[in-house]
Amino acid sequence: MSLQVQPRVSLKPFNSFGVDVEAQLFAEAHSDADVRDALAYATAHAVPLLVIGGGSNLLLTADIQALVLRMATRGIRVLSDDGSQVVIEAEAGEPWHPFVQHTLAAGLSGLENLSLIPGTVGAAPMQNIGAYGVEIKDVFAGLTALDRQTGELRDFTLQDCNFAYRDSVFKQQPGRWLILRVRFTLSRAAHLHLEYGPVRQRLTEQGIDQPTPTDVSQAICSIRSEKLPDPAVLGNAGSFFKNPLVPASLVAHLKFEYPDLVAYAQADGQMKLAAGWLIEKAGWKGFRDADTGVHKLQALVLVNYGGATGLQLLELAQRIQQDISQRFGVELEMEPNRY
Ligand code: FAD
Ligand code: NAP
């Protein structure tokens, strides 16, 4: 067995909140064989298995009594190329942003709006990662996952994944599917999505009126770097709450009291509220309690100033949820995966 299992490993370097909890057992998977060895090890030792990627969407509230398996498999390959569309596959452990850059350098369009999202390729389908008007479902070609219940491999189509806003079958069936590799259909011709206000504005400021996918990626990287804390400097897990989908009638009601309320119409008739606006309006932006806080530039991001525990961050999140519910009658749902 090539898998190296270590006892009692601090997970501080392996979660972007920088929360210091310990894994009972820890290993890294560099191949499918390592993944199978980890499953066998967990079964033989009667411990649960927790799979992680970059740890950028985790809230760890206690020591993890499990074998924590960090996906470190690497490899990117072109599966087909008809001259206009290319199907490209990446292993689960590939870091997401370098993979996006790899596709752009190869002259492929489709992932540029998803630039600078932390984490791995294998975790991207978990919550159908999205930013600036694009979600991975828009360019998704398929994935291969291991069914942890049967040990069998399964290929998933777009329909199988049940993708929705920050949601998928993988999130709905926690712990069942271990994603090994993901495929995307990308284009040689650019089909750009510039409808999210700041993107077009940034390109215009730079004097770019005919942007390439790389221009869009660079504009998004610069916007994100200005607004979002770098986890290497200030612990965070990106947006802590999902933007709530609410009935249009509630938005109409709230607009009486808050004419500047930010809400976006959805195809199904619902409205999406900007959770960050609600939290900022309630006065939480820049709030700090001991080492937990709400980021001063983006109210949707909770931060760890150094020594916060997962439970303290959870407590702050719950206070915010309660306040938003009381003020606006809106229930905020947490986005990070809690363990
Ligand atoms: P982890 O945090 O390690 O894991 C997340 C979940 O996926 C866990 O439940 C884990 O068990 C599971 N998992 C991980 N790998 C696998 C696998 N191979 N098979 C099965 N299950 C697996 N998200 C967005 O959608 N849009 C954004 O714009 C965005 N911006 C962010 C900005 C910052 C600064 C940060 C810190 C986070 C941001 N996120 C964003 C959240 C996060 O980056 C994404 O959700 C990312 O896909 C998580 O990847 P990860 O590898 O770090 O997953
Ligand atoms: P923003 O531009 O301040 O906008 C606030 C919210 O309004 C966004 O979350 C977005 O919802 C929504 N929005 C803005 N323009 C819209 C439009 N034209 N049509 C529909 N909805 C619109 O957002 P931000 O916080 O700086 O983030 C920018 C993008 O990166 C967003 O897409 C956001 O989701 C993504 N992001 C995600 C995370 C994460 O951890 N999940 C972290 C950082 C950034 P949506 O979120 O639904 O797009």
Tab-separated table of C-alpha atoms and ligand atoms in Angstrom:
chain	number	residue	atom	x	y	z
A	1	MET	CA	0.000	0.000	0.000
A	2	SER	CA	1.521	3.358	-1.047
A	3	LEU	CA	-0.932	5.394	1.063
A	4	GLN	CA	0.814	7.082	4.007
A	5	VAL	CA	-1.574	7.355	6.964
A	6	GLN	CA	-0.434	9.698	9.737
A	7	PRO	CA	-1.985	9.920	13.203
A	8	ARG	CA	-3.038	13.216	14.865
A	9	VAL	CA	-2.378	15.830	12.192
A	10	SER	CA	-3.317	19.486	12.628
A	11	LEU	CA	-5.746	20.590	9.909
A	12	LYS	CA	-4.817	24.272	10.317
A	13	PRO	CA	-2.858	24.368	7.029
A	14	PHE	CA	-5.629	22.437	5.268
A	15	ASN	CA	-8.617	24.753	5.841
A	16	SER	CA	-8.788	28.327	4.573
A	17	PHE	CA	-10.378	29.560	7.824
A	18	GLY	CA	-7.117	28.501	9.504
A	19	VAL	CA	-9.025	26.798	12.316
A	20	ASP	CA	-6.727	24.638	14.423
A	21	VAL	CA	-8.368	21.245	14.869
A	22	GLU	CA	-6.797	17.829	14.636
A	23	ALA	CA	-7.538	14.890	12.338
A	24	GLN	CA	-7.425	11.548	14.109
A	25	LEU	CA	-5.826	10.174	10.918
A	26	PHE	CA	-4.645	11.989	7.769
A	27	ALA	CA	-3.498	10.902	4.315
A	28	GLU	CA	-3.091	12.313	0.818
A	29	ALA	CA	-4.383	10.539	-2.295
A	30	HIS	CA	-2.105	10.781	-5.335
A	31	SER	CA	-3.865	8.101	-7.404
A	32	ASP	CA	-7.099	6.139	-7.683
A	33	ALA	CA	-5.279	3.281	-5.940
A	34	ASP	CA	-4.598	5.569	-2.944
A	35	VAL	CA	-8.305	6.432	-2.828
A	36	ARG	CA	-9.249	2.754	-2.761
A	37	ASP	CA	-6.564	2.066	-0.114
A	38	ALA	CA	-7.995	4.866	2.028
A	39	LEU	CA	-11.501	3.419	1.778
A	40	ALA	CA	-10.177	-0.031	2.690
A	41	TYR	CA	-8.136	1.401	5.587
A	42	ALA	CA	-11.159	3.285	6.955
A	43	THR	CA	-13.313	0.159	6.768
A	44	ALA	CA	-10.644	-2.076	8.337
A	45	HIS	CA	-10.091	0.380	11.218
A	46	ALA	CA	-13.798	1.245	11.581
A	47	VAL	CA	-13.239	4.989	11.198
A	48	PRO	CA	-15.259	7.334	8.980
A	49	LEU	CA	-13.557	8.812	5.892
A	50	LEU	CA	-13.709	12.554	5.230
A	51	VAL	CA	-12.530	13.664	1.787
A	52	ILE	CA	-11.219	17.208	1.403
A	53	GLY	CA	-9.689	19.237	-1.397
A	54	GLY	CA	-8.283	22.700	-0.709
A	55	GLY	CA	-10.354	23.140	2.479
A	56	SER	CA	-11.744	26.468	1.236
A	57	ASN	CA	-15.379	25.651	1.922
A	58	LEU	CA	-15.097	24.013	5.326
A	59	LEU	CA	-16.047	25.047	8.838
A	60	LEU	CA	-14.347	22.655	11.255
A	61	THR	CA	-15.995	22.908	14.660
A	62	ALA	CA	-14.165	20.105	16.514
A	63	ASP	CA	-11.354	17.594	16.136
A	64	ILE	CA	-12.199	15.262	13.258
A	65	GLN	CA	-12.590	11.688	14.462
A	66	ALA	CA	-12.016	10.234	11.002
A	67	LEU	CA	-9.421	9.484	8.366
A	68	VAL	CA	-9.157	12.809	6.530
A	69	LEU	CA	-8.158	12.160	2.910
A	70	ARG	CA	-6.819	15.178	1.016
A	71	MET	CA	-7.208	14.780	-2.746
A	72	ALA	CA	-3.819	15.459	-4.372
A	73	THR	CA	-4.301	13.623	-7.686
A	74	ARG	CA	-2.964	15.548	-10.680
A	75	GLY	CA	-3.403	15.436	-14.435
A	76	ILE	CA	-5.097	17.410	-17.215
A	77	ARG	CA	-5.875	15.882	-20.618
A	78	VAL	CA	-7.797	16.751	-23.786
A	79	LEU	CA	-10.361	14.041	-24.560
A	80	SER	CA	-11.712	15.439	-27.821
A	81	ASP	CA	-11.217	18.432	-30.090
A	82	ASP	CA	-13.400	19.090	-33.139
A	83	GLY	CA	-11.705	22.393	-33.933
A	84	SER	CA	-14.342	24.511	-32.202
A	85	GLN	CA	-15.177	22.610	-29.002
A	86	VAL	CA	-12.749	20.829	-26.731
A	87	VAL	CA	-13.578	18.370	-23.970
A	88	ILE	CA	-10.925	18.598	-21.278
A	89	GLU	CA	-10.611	16.436	-18.172
A	90	ALA	CA	-8.817	17.200	-14.910
A	91	GLU	CA	-8.083	15.055	-11.879
A	92	ALA	CA	-9.872	15.931	-8.645
A	93	GLY	CA	-6.745	17.190	-6.865
A	94	GLU	CA	-5.835	19.757	-9.532
A	95	PRO	CA	-5.973	23.253	-7.991
A	96	TRP	CA	-8.896	25.094	-9.580
A	97	HIS	CA	-7.433	28.479	-10.542
A	98	PRO	CA	-4.256	27.097	-12.195
A	99	PHE	CA	-6.556	24.743	-14.149
A	100	VAL	CA	-8.603	27.751	-15.340
A	101	GLN	CA	-5.375	29.482	-16.362
A	102	HIS	CA	-4.244	26.339	-18.195
A	103	THR	CA	-7.461	26.355	-20.279
A	104	LEU	CA	-7.090	30.063	-21.079
A	105	ALA	CA	-3.460	29.591	-22.129
A	106	ALA	CA	-4.682	26.821	-24.461
A	107	GLY	CA	-7.015	29.356	-26.129
A	108	LEU	CA	-10.186	27.920	-24.573
A	109	SER	CA	-13.138	29.942	-23.332
A	110	GLY	CA	-15.741	28.993	-20.737
A	111	LEU	CA	-14.086	29.123	-17.316
A	112	GLU	CA	-12.812	32.730	-17.328
A	113	ASN	CA	-15.571	34.043	-15.010
A	114	LEU	CA	-14.636	31.371	-12.475
A	115	SER	CA	-11.083	32.683	-12.101
A	116	LEU	CA	-9.412	32.919	-8.700
A	117	ILE	CA	-11.865	30.640	-6.885
A	118	PRO	CA	-9.798	28.686	-4.339
A	119	GLY	CA	-9.999	24.915	-4.046
A	120	THR	CA	-9.734	21.897	-6.277
A	121	VAL	CA	-11.352	20.620	-9.470
A	122	GLY	CA	-12.890	17.675	-7.583
A	123	ALA	CA	-14.793	19.884	-5.148
A	124	ALA	CA	-16.096	22.270	-7.821
A	125	PRO	CA	-19.176	20.149	-8.655
A	126	MET	CA	-20.095	19.827	-4.963
A	127	GLN	CA	-21.755	23.231	-4.866
A	128	ASN	CA	-21.753	23.885	-8.622
A	129	ILE	CA	-19.276	26.715	-8.050
A	130	GLY	CA	-20.357	29.994	-9.544
A	131	ALA	CA	-19.268	33.586	-9.931
A	132	TYR	CA	-20.047	36.581	-12.112
A	133	GLY	CA	-22.985	34.950	-13.883
A	134	VAL	CA	-21.378	31.579	-14.712
A	135	GLU	CA	-21.648	28.233	-12.910
A	136	ILE	CA	-19.736	25.060	-13.759
A	137	LYS	CA	-22.998	23.478	-14.930
A	138	ASP	CA	-22.805	25.853	-17.931
A	139	VAL	CA	-19.671	24.102	-19.279
A	140	PHE	CA	-19.956	20.740	-17.551
A	141	ALA	CA	-19.344	17.667	-19.728
A	142	GLY	CA	-19.331	14.906	-17.098
A	143	LEU	CA	-17.445	13.445	-14.170
A	144	THR	CA	-16.316	10.126	-12.770
A	145	ALA	CA	-16.987	9.349	-9.134
A	146	LEU	CA	-16.520	6.390	-6.848
A	147	ASP	CA	-19.632	5.187	-5.089
A	148	ARG	CA	-18.431	4.756	-1.530
A	149	GLN	CA	-21.357	2.448	-0.761
A	150	THR	CA	-20.570	-0.112	-3.499
A	151	GLY	CA	-16.964	0.684	-4.482
A	152	GLU	CA	-18.071	1.029	-8.124
A	153	LEU	CA	-17.118	3.804	-10.532
A	154	ARG	CA	-19.934	5.852	-12.059
A	155	ASP	CA	-19.919	8.406	-14.871
A	156	PHE	CA	-22.288	11.326	-14.243
A	157	THR	CA	-23.944	13.369	-16.985
A	158	LEU	CA	-25.144	16.930	-16.493
A	159	GLN	CA	-28.668	15.669	-15.731
A	160	ASP	CA	-27.381	13.138	-13.163
A	161	CYS	CA	-25.693	15.888	-11.131
A	162	ASN	CA	-28.925	17.741	-10.288
A	163	PHE	CA	-27.024	21.037	-10.287
A	164	ALA	CA	-28.762	24.081	-8.810
A	165	TYR	CA	-27.664	27.344	-7.181
A	166	ARG	CA	-24.689	26.272	-4.998
A	167	ASP	CA	-26.088	22.755	-4.923
A	168	SER	CA	-25.753	19.299	-6.518
A	169	VAL	CA	-26.550	15.637	-5.974
A	170	PHE	CA	-23.114	15.345	-4.331
A	171	LYS	CA	-24.073	17.885	-1.684
A	172	GLN	CA	-27.540	16.344	-1.315
A	173	GLN	CA	-26.036	12.874	-0.667
A	174	PRO	CA	-23.147	13.797	1.657
A	175	GLY	CA	-20.335	11.275	1.889
A	176	ARG	CA	-21.652	8.972	-0.836
A	177	TRP	CA	-19.715	10.088	-3.918
A	178	LEU	CA	-15.973	10.558	-4.134
A	179	ILE	CA	-15.282	12.627	-7.239
A	180	LEU	CA	-12.172	11.416	-9.073
A	181	ARG	CA	-12.092	13.537	-12.248
A	182	VAL	CA	-14.233	16.176	-13.969
A	183	ARG	CA	-14.782	17.029	-17.663
A	184	PHE	CA	-15.662	20.382	-19.238
A	185	THR	CA	-16.694	21.406	-22.768
A	186	LEU	CA	-14.833	24.580	-23.658
A	187	SER	CA	-14.865	26.639	-26.856
A	188	ARG	CA	-12.229	28.029	-29.145
A	189	ALA	CA	-14.622	30.899	-29.925
A	190	ALA	CA	-15.259	33.217	-26.973
A	191	HIS	CA	-18.820	33.361	-25.576
A	192	LEU	CA	-18.302	35.993	-22.929
A	193	HIS	CA	-20.588	36.756	-19.987
A	194	LEU	CA	-20.121	40.392	-19.045
A	195	GLU	CA	-23.535	41.085	-17.551
A	196	TYR	CA	-22.306	41.320	-13.956
A	197	GLY	CA	-21.834	45.061	-13.578
A	198	PRO	CA	-18.308	45.346	-12.172
A	199	VAL	CA	-16.782	43.170	-14.916
A	200	ARG	CA	-17.782	45.351	-17.848
A	201	GLN	CA	-16.997	48.454	-15.804
A	202	ARG	CA	-13.472	47.222	-15.014
A	203	LEU	CA	-12.793	46.383	-18.672
A	204	THR	CA	-14.086	49.803	-19.743
A	205	GLU	CA	-11.828	51.480	-17.162
A	206	GLN	CA	-8.923	49.590	-18.749
A	207	GLY	CA	-9.946	50.818	-22.212
A	208	ILE	CA	-10.829	47.292	-23.385
A	209	ASP	CA	-13.980	47.222	-25.528
A	210	GLN	CA	-13.348	43.903	-27.364
A	211	PRO	CA	-12.204	41.686	-24.465
A	212	THR	CA	-10.670	38.249	-24.851
A	213	PRO	CA	-11.400	35.494	-22.291
A	214	THR	CA	-7.989	36.242	-20.732
A	215	ASP	CA	-8.935	39.943	-20.400
A	216	VAL	CA	-12.124	38.903	-18.594
A	217	SER	CA	-10.185	36.566	-16.313
A	218	GLN	CA	-7.682	39.296	-15.449
A	219	ALA	CA	-10.450	41.843	-14.784
A	220	ILE	CA	-12.193	39.368	-12.455
A	221	CYS	CA	-8.922	38.551	-10.678
A	222	SER	CA	-8.311	42.237	-10.031
A	223	ILE	CA	-11.882	42.843	-8.766
A	224	ARG	CA	-11.742	39.806	-6.496
A	225	SER	CA	-8.293	40.679	-5.111
A	226	GLU	CA	-9.508	44.137	-4.110
A	227	LYS	CA	-12.657	42.934	-2.399
A	228	LEU	CA	-12.008	39.496	-0.948
A	229	PRO	CA	-9.550	38.686	1.832
A	230	ASP	CA	-6.697	36.366	0.850
A	231	PRO	CA	-7.037	33.278	3.089
A	232	ALA	CA	-3.237	33.147	3.344
A	233	VAL	CA	-3.431	36.504	5.155
A	234	LEU	CA	-6.868	36.462	6.817
A	235	GLY	CA	-8.709	33.184	7.379
A	236	ASN	CA	-12.076	32.902	5.588
A	237	ALA	CA	-14.201	30.544	3.503
A	238	GLY	CA	-15.506	33.052	0.959
A	239	SER	CA	-19.226	33.794	1.146
A	240	PHE	CA	-20.499	32.400	4.412
A	241	PHE	CA	-24.184	32.535	3.431
A	242	LYS	CA	-25.993	31.732	0.204
A	243	ASN	CA	-27.941	34.521	-1.456
A	244	PRO	CA	-31.517	33.664	-0.432
A	245	LEU	CA	-34.162	32.940	-3.068
A	246	VAL	CA	-37.439	34.475	-1.877
A	247	PRO	CA	-40.944	35.114	-3.283
A	248	ALA	CA	-41.342	38.340	-5.287
A	249	SER	CA	-44.100	39.378	-2.842
A	250	LEU	CA	-41.591	39.523	0.041
A	251	VAL	CA	-39.277	41.722	-2.035
A	252	ALA	CA	-42.147	44.075	-2.880
A	253	HIS	CA	-42.989	44.271	0.840
A	254	LEU	CA	-39.371	44.912	1.895
A	255	LYS	CA	-38.913	47.571	-0.802
A	256	PHE	CA	-41.435	49.804	1.029
A	257	GLU	CA	-39.087	50.056	3.987
A	258	TYR	CA	-35.805	49.585	2.090
A	259	PRO	CA	-36.094	51.169	-1.382
A	260	ASP	CA	-32.407	50.428	-2.050
A	261	LEU	CA	-32.826	46.673	-1.405
A	262	VAL	CA	-30.701	44.632	-3.865
A	263	ALA	CA	-32.710	41.838	-5.526
A	264	TYR	CA	-32.392	40.006	-8.855
A	265	ALA	CA	-35.285	38.344	-10.720
A	266	GLN	CA	-34.880	34.605	-11.356
A	267	ALA	CA	-36.206	32.611	-14.309
A	268	ASP	CA	-38.666	30.752	-12.039
A	269	GLY	CA	-40.308	33.982	-10.807
A	270	GLN	CA	-38.482	34.036	-7.463
A	271	MET	CA	-36.109	36.846	-6.485
A	272	LYS	CA	-32.494	36.456	-5.310
A	273	LEU	CA	-31.578	38.827	-2.486
A	274	ALA	CA	-27.947	39.886	-2.009
A	275	ALA	CA	-27.255	38.423	1.447
A	276	GLY	CA	-24.244	40.748	1.773
A	277	TRP	CA	-26.553	43.769	1.412
A	278	LEU	CA	-28.877	42.496	4.177
A	279	ILE	CA	-25.952	41.846	6.545
A	280	GLU	CA	-24.381	45.222	5.798
A	281	LYS	CA	-27.716	47.006	6.234
A	282	ALA	CA	-28.095	45.319	9.631
A	283	GLY	CA	-24.787	46.901	10.685
A	284	TRP	CA	-22.557	43.820	10.782
A	285	LYS	CA	-19.966	44.873	8.176
A	286	GLY	CA	-16.583	45.247	9.917
A	287	PHE	CA	-17.938	43.771	13.180
A	288	ARG	CA	-15.337	42.028	15.341
A	289	ASP	CA	-15.701	39.874	18.449
A	290	ALA	CA	-12.395	38.481	19.771
A	291	ASP	CA	-10.817	36.764	16.746
A	292	THR	CA	-14.041	36.330	14.768
A	293	GLY	CA	-15.406	39.019	12.487
A	294	VAL	CA	-17.289	40.163	9.424
A	295	HIS	CA	-14.964	41.380	6.683
A	296	LYS	CA	-14.779	45.168	6.412
A	297	LEU	CA	-15.068	45.183	2.620
A	298	GLN	CA	-17.563	42.338	2.062
A	299	ALA	CA	-20.229	41.607	4.684
A	300	LEU	CA	-20.872	38.123	3.297
A	301	VAL	CA	-17.425	36.936	4.375
A	302	LEU	CA	-16.757	35.870	7.978
A	303	VAL	CA	-13.107	36.033	8.993
A	304	ASN	CA	-10.737	34.509	11.517
A	305	TYR	CA	-8.264	37.089	12.824
A	306	GLY	CA	-6.005	34.277	14.025
A	307	GLY	CA	-7.183	32.317	17.017
A	308	ALA	CA	-10.907	31.828	16.367
A	309	THR	CA	-12.351	28.373	16.814
A	310	GLY	CA	-14.880	26.863	14.438
A	311	LEU	CA	-17.494	27.007	17.186
A	312	GLN	CA	-16.897	30.736	17.723
A	313	LEU	CA	-17.299	31.337	13.980
A	314	LEU	CA	-20.471	29.241	14.001
A	315	GLU	CA	-21.805	31.243	16.949
A	316	LEU	CA	-21.217	34.522	15.083
A	317	ALA	CA	-22.934	33.089	11.987
A	318	GLN	CA	-25.937	32.087	14.077
A	319	ARG	CA	-26.185	35.567	15.621
A	320	ILE	CA	-26.217	37.056	12.134
A	321	GLN	CA	-28.839	34.558	10.937
A	322	GLN	CA	-31.082	35.413	13.888
A	323	ASP	CA	-30.708	39.150	13.368
A	324	ILE	CA	-31.451	38.961	9.622
A	325	SER	CA	-34.483	36.777	10.301
A	326	GLN	CA	-35.859	39.254	12.846
A	327	ARG	CA	-35.178	42.381	10.786
A	328	PHE	CA	-36.131	41.214	7.298
A	329	GLY	CA	-38.032	37.926	7.746
A	330	VAL	CA	-35.362	36.243	5.599
A	331	GLU	CA	-33.633	32.988	6.615
A	332	LEU	CA	-29.961	32.826	5.639
A	333	GLU	CA	-28.479	29.417	4.838
A	334	MET	CA	-24.816	28.764	5.587
A	335	GLU	CA	-22.688	27.808	2.599
A	336	PRO	CA	-19.548	26.120	4.004
A	337	ASN	CA	-19.647	22.413	4.803
A	338	ARG	CA	-19.632	21.911	8.575
A	339	TYR	CA	-17.815	19.092	10.359
B	1	FAD	P1	-13.149	21.634	0.365
B	1	FAD	O1	-13.429	22.853	1.148
B	1	FAD	O2	-11.925	20.858	0.689
B	1	FAD	O3	-14.423	20.667	0.441
B	1	FAD	C1	-15.703	21.171	0.223
B	1	FAD	C2	-16.696	20.001	0.279
B	1	FAD	O4	-16.487	19.142	-0.833
B	1	FAD	C3	-16.537	19.133	1.519
B	1	FAD	O5	-17.825	18.677	1.886
B	1	FAD	C4	-15.680	17.953	1.030
B	1	FAD	O6	-15.931	16.775	1.784
B	1	FAD	C5	-16.159	17.817	-0.403
B	1	FAD	N1	-15.145	17.330	-1.348
B	1	FAD	C6	-13.950	17.908	-1.631
B	1	FAD	N2	-13.331	17.217	-2.611
B	1	FAD	C7	-14.136	16.183	-2.944
B	1	FAD	C8	-14.055	15.115	-3.891
B	1	FAD	N3	-13.015	14.979	-4.713
B	1	FAD	N4	-15.087	14.226	-3.960
B	1	FAD	C9	-16.159	14.349	-3.150
B	1	FAD	N5	-16.296	15.335	-2.222
B	1	FAD	C10	-15.295	16.246	-2.129
B	1	FAD	N6	-17.249	29.316	-4.195
B	1	FAD	C11	-17.993	29.638	-5.287
B	1	FAD	O7	-18.886	28.870	-5.677
B	1	FAD	N7	-17.795	30.802	-5.956
B	1	FAD	C12	-16.836	31.688	-5.596
B	1	FAD	O8	-16.681	32.712	-6.245
B	1	FAD	C13	-16.049	31.386	-4.446
B	1	FAD	N8	-15.118	32.257	-4.011
B	1	FAD	C14	-14.392	31.978	-2.889
B	1	FAD	C15	-13.440	32.905	-2.450
B	1	FAD	C16	-12.687	32.653	-1.311
B	1	FAD	C17	-11.677	33.659	-0.852
B	1	FAD	C18	-12.863	31.429	-0.616
B	1	FAD	C19	-12.013	31.116	0.596
B	1	FAD	C20	-13.809	30.502	-1.028
B	1	FAD	C21	-14.590	30.767	-2.177
B	1	FAD	N9	-15.553	29.865	-2.645
B	1	FAD	C22	-16.293	30.158	-3.766
B	1	FAD	C23	-15.788	28.603	-1.931
B	1	FAD	C24	-14.803	27.465	-2.343
B	1	FAD	O9	-13.633	27.997	-2.915
B	1	FAD	C25	-15.428	26.494	-3.341
B	1	FAD	O10	-16.594	25.928	-2.813
B	1	FAD	C26	-14.459	25.375	-3.750
B	1	FAD	O11	-15.020	24.605	-4.788
B	1	FAD	C27	-14.106	24.454	-2.591
B	1	FAD	O12	-13.066	23.592	-3.040
B	1	FAD	P2	-12.108	22.849	-2.019
B	1	FAD	O13	-11.250	21.934	-2.818
B	1	FAD	O14	-11.417	23.814	-1.172
B	1	FAD	O15	-13.173	21.999	-1.200
B	2	NAP	P1	-21.416	41.575	-5.855
B	2	NAP	O1	-20.892	41.922	-7.206
B	2	NAP	O2	-21.218	42.526	-4.714
B	2	NAP	O3	-22.961	41.248	-5.977
B	2	NAP	C1	-23.714	40.891	-4.827
B	2	NAP	C2	-24.595	39.716	-5.167
B	2	NAP	O4	-25.567	40.113	-6.114
B	2	NAP	C3	-23.777	38.625	-5.793
B	2	NAP	O5	-23.544	37.684	-4.802
B	2	NAP	C4	-24.591	38.126	-6.964
B	2	NAP	O6	-25.208	36.875	-6.724
B	2	NAP	C5	-25.677	39.148	-7.130
B	2	NAP	N1	-25.542	39.818	-8.450
B	2	NAP	C6	-24.721	40.830	-8.778
B	2	NAP	N2	-24.914	41.199	-10.062
B	2	NAP	C7	-25.889	40.407	-10.540
B	2	NAP	C8	-26.530	40.274	-11.792
B	2	NAP	N3	-26.224	41.088	-12.818
B	2	NAP	N4	-27.476	39.330	-11.947
B	2	NAP	C9	-27.793	38.514	-10.939
B	2	NAP	N5	-27.224	38.575	-9.722
B	2	NAP	C10	-26.284	39.508	-9.516
B	2	NAP	O7	-20.832	40.126	-5.424
B	2	NAP	P2	-19.430	39.744	-4.827
B	2	NAP	O8	-19.614	39.307	-3.428
B	2	NAP	O9	-18.397	40.762	-5.141
B	2	NAP	O10	-19.097	38.411	-5.641
B	2	NAP	C11	-18.925	38.453	-7.035
B	2	NAP	C12	-19.222	37.073	-7.600
B	2	NAP	O11	-18.300	36.111	-7.059
B	2	NAP	C13	-20.621	36.577	-7.260
B	2	NAP	O12	-21.129	35.845	-8.341
B	2	NAP	C14	-20.385	35.693	-6.066
B	2	NAP	O13	-21.329	34.641	-5.980
B	2	NAP	C15	-18.996	35.120	-6.334
B	2	NAP	N6	-18.311	34.829	-5.067
B	2	NAP	C16	-18.679	33.720	-4.398
B	2	NAP	C17	-18.049	33.383	-3.199
B	2	NAP	C18	-18.408	32.114	-2.480
B	2	NAP	O14	-17.706	31.743	-1.549
B	2	NAP	N7	-19.454	31.427	-2.840
B	2	NAP	C19	-17.064	34.215	-2.677
B	2	NAP	C20	-16.740	35.372	-3.383
B	2	NAP	C21	-17.366	35.680	-4.578
B	2	NAP	P3	-24.508	35.443	-6.982
B	2	NAP	O15	-23.638	35.216	-5.809
B	2	NAP	O16	-25.673	34.516	-7.006
B	2	NAP	O17	-23.756	35.489	-8.257
